[in-house]
mmCIF file of C-alpha atoms in Angstrom:
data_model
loop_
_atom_site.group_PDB
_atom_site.id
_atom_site.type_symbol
_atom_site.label_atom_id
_atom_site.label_comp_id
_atom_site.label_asym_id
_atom_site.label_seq_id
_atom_site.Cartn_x
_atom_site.Cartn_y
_atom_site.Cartn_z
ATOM 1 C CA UNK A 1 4.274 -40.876 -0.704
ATOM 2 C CA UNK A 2 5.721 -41.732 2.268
ATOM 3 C CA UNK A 3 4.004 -38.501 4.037
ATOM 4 C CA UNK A 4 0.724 -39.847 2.606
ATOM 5 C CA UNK A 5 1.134 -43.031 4.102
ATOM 6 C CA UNK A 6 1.384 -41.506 7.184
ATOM 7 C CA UNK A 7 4.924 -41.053 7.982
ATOM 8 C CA UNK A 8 6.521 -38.021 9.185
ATOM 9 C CA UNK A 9 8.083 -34.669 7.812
ATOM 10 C CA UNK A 10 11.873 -34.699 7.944
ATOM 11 C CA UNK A 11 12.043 -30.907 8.803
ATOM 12 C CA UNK A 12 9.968 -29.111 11.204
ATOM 13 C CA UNK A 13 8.278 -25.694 10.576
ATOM 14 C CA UNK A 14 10.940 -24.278 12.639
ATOM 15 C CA UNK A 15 13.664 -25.438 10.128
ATOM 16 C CA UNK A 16 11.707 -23.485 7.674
ATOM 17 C CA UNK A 17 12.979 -20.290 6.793
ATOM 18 C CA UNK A 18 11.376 -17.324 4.690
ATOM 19 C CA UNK A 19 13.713 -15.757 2.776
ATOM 20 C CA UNK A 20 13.227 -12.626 0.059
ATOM 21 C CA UNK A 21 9.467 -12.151 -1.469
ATOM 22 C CA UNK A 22 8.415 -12.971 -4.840
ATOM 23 C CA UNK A 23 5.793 -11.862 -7.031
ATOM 24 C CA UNK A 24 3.819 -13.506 -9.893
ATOM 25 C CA UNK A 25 1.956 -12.087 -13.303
ATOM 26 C CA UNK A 26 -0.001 -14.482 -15.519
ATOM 27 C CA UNK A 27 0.416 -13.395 -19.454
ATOM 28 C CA UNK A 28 -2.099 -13.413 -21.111
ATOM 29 C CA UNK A 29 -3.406 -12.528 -24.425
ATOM 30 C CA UNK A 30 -5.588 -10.615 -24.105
ATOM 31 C CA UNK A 31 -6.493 -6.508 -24.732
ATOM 32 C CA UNK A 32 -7.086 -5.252 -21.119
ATOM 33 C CA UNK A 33 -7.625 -1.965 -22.214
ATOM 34 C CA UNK A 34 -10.771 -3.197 -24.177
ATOM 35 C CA UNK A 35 -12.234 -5.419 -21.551
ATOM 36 C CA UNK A 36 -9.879 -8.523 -21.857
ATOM 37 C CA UNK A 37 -11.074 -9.108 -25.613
ATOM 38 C CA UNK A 38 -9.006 -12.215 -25.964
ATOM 39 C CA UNK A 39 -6.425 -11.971 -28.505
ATOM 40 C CA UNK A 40 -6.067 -15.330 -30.506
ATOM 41 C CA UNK A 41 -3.120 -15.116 -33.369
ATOM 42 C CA UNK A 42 0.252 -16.085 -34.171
ATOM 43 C CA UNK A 43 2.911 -14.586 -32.055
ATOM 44 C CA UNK A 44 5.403 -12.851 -34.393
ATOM 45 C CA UNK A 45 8.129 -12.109 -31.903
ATOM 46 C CA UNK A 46 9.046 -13.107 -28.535
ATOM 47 C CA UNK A 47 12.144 -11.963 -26.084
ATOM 48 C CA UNK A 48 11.559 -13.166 -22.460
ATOM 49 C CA UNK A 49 13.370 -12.014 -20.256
ATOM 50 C CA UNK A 50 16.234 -13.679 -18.785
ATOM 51 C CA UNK A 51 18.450 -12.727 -15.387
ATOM 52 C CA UNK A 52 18.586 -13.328 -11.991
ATOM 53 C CA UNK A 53 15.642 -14.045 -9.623
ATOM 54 C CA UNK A 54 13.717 -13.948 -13.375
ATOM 55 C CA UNK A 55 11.650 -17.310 -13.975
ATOM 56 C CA UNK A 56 9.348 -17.470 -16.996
ATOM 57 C CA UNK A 57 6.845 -20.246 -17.286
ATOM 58 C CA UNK A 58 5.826 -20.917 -20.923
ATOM 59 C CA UNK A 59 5.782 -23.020 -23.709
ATOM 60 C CA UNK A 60 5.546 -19.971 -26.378
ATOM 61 C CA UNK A 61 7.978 -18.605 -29.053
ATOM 62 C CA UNK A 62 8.322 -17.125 -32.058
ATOM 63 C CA UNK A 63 5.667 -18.409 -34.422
ATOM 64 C CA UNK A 64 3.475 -20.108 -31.558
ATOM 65 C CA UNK A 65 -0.139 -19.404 -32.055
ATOM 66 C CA UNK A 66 -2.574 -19.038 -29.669
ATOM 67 C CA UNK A 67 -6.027 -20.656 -30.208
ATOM 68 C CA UNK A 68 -9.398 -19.185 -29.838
ATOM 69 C CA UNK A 69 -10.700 -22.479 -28.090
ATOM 70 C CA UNK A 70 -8.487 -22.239 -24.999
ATOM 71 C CA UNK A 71 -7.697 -20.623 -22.102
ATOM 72 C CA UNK A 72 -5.800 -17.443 -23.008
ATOM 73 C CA UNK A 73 -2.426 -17.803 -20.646
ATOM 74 C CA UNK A 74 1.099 -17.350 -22.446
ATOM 75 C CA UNK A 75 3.357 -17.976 -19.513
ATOM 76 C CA UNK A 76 3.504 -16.841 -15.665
ATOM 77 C CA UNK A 77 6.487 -14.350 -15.090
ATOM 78 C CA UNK A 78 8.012 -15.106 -11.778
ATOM 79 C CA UNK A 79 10.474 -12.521 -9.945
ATOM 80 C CA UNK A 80 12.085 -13.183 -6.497
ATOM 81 C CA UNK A 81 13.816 -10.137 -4.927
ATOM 82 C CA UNK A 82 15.400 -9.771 -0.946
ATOM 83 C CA UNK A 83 12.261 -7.596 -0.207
ATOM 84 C CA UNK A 84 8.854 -6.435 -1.917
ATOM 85 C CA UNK A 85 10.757 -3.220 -3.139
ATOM 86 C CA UNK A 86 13.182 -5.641 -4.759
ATOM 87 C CA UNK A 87 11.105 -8.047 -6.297
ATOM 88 C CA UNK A 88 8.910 -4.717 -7.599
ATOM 89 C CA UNK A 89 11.873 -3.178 -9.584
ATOM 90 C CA UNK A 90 12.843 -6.285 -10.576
ATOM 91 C CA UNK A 91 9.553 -7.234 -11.987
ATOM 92 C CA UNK A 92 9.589 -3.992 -13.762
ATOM 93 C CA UNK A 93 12.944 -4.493 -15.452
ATOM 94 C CA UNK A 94 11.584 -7.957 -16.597
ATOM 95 C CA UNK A 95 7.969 -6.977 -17.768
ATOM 96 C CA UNK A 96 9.979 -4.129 -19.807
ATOM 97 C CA UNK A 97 12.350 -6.168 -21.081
ATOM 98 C CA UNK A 98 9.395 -8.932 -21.886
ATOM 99 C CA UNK A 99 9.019 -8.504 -26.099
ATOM 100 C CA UNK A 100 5.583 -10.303 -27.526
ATOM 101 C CA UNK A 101 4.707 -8.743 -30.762
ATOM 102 C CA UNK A 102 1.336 -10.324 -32.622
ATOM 103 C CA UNK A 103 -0.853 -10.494 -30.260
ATOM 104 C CA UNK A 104 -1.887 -7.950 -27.789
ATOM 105 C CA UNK A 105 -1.136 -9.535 -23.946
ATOM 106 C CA UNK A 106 -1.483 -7.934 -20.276
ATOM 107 C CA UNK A 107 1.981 -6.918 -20.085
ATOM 108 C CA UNK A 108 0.892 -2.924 -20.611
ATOM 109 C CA UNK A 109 -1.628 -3.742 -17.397
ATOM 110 C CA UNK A 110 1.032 -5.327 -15.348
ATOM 111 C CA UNK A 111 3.123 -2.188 -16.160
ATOM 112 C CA UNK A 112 0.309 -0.101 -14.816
ATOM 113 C CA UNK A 113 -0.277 -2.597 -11.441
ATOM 114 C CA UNK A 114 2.969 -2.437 -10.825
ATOM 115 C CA UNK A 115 3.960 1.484 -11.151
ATOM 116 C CA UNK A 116 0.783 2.645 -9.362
ATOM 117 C CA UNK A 117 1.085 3.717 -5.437
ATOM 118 C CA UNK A 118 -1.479 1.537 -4.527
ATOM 119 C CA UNK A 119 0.501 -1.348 -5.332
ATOM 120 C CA UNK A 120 3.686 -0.314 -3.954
ATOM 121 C CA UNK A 121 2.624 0.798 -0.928
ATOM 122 C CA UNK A 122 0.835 -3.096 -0.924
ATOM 123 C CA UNK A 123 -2.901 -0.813 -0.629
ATOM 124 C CA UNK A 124 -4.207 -3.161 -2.555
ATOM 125 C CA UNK A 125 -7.164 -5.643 -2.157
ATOM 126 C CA UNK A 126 -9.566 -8.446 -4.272
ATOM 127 C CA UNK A 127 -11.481 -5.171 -5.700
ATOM 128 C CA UNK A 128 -9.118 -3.064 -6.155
ATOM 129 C CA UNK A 129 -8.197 -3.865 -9.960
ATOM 130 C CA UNK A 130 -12.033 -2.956 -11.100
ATOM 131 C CA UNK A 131 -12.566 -0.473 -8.254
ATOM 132 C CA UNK A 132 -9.924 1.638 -8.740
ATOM 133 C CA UNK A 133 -7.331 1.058 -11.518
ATOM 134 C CA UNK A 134 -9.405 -0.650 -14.602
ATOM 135 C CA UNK A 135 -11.809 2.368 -14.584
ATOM 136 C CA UNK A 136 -9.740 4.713 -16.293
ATOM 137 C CA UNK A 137 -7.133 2.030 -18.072
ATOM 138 C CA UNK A 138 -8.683 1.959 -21.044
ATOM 139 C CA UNK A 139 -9.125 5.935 -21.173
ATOM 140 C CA UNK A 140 -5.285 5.894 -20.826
ATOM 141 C CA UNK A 141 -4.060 3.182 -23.145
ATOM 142 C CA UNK A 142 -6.079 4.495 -25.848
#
């Protein structure tokens, strides 16, 4: 408020400090391999996963149900590592760790961003998900 009204920041940019990198992946449910069908129904089992530079954000559990009226998001899975290489292995320990039985959700395309070259090389731009890895997914998941 006080920033709003005007006043100053009490750090500068200099007394910021990057530190490590972090990477995000929205869940959703949804069938990616069929065109991100959305995937309404009653989640039967879920296991987050849980450790260190691991954030979930959800409101799901066992039993939850996702609606057909609604956006399709189950939670954003958060990893923070000391470099991208880091935060990559770590966010492939969580997403196979990450146990949501009931509905199908993105977690089998994350696995696939995540493990192709593309990605960890960081080759990767705004097209690249339709241009070059979605056009054979769903020959590959089936």
């Amino acid at each position: 408020m006080r920033i709003a009204g005007g006043g100053g920041l009490s750090v500068s940019q200099q007394d910021v400090k990057i530190s490590g990198h972090a990477i995000e992946c929205r869940i959703n449910a949804e069938d990616a391999a069929r065109d991100f069908l959305p995937s309404p129904g009653r989640i039967t089992r879920w296991e987050p996963p849980q450790g260190p530079g691991i954030r979930l954000d959800s409101h799901m559990s066992a039993g939850a149900i996702i609606p057909p009226f609604y956006d399709s998001m189950v939670g954003k899975l958060i990893v923070h590592g000391s470099d991208r290489a880091d935060a990559i292995a770590r966010l492939a320990d969580a997403i196979d760790n990450f146990v949501v039985e009931g509905v199908p959700t993105t977690l089998p395309l994350h696995r696939a961003i995540i493990a192709h070259p593309d990605f960890i090389e960081n080759r990767i731009h705004t097209r690249w998900l339709e241009q070059v890895l979605l056009p054979d997914y769903g020959k590959k998941a089936a």
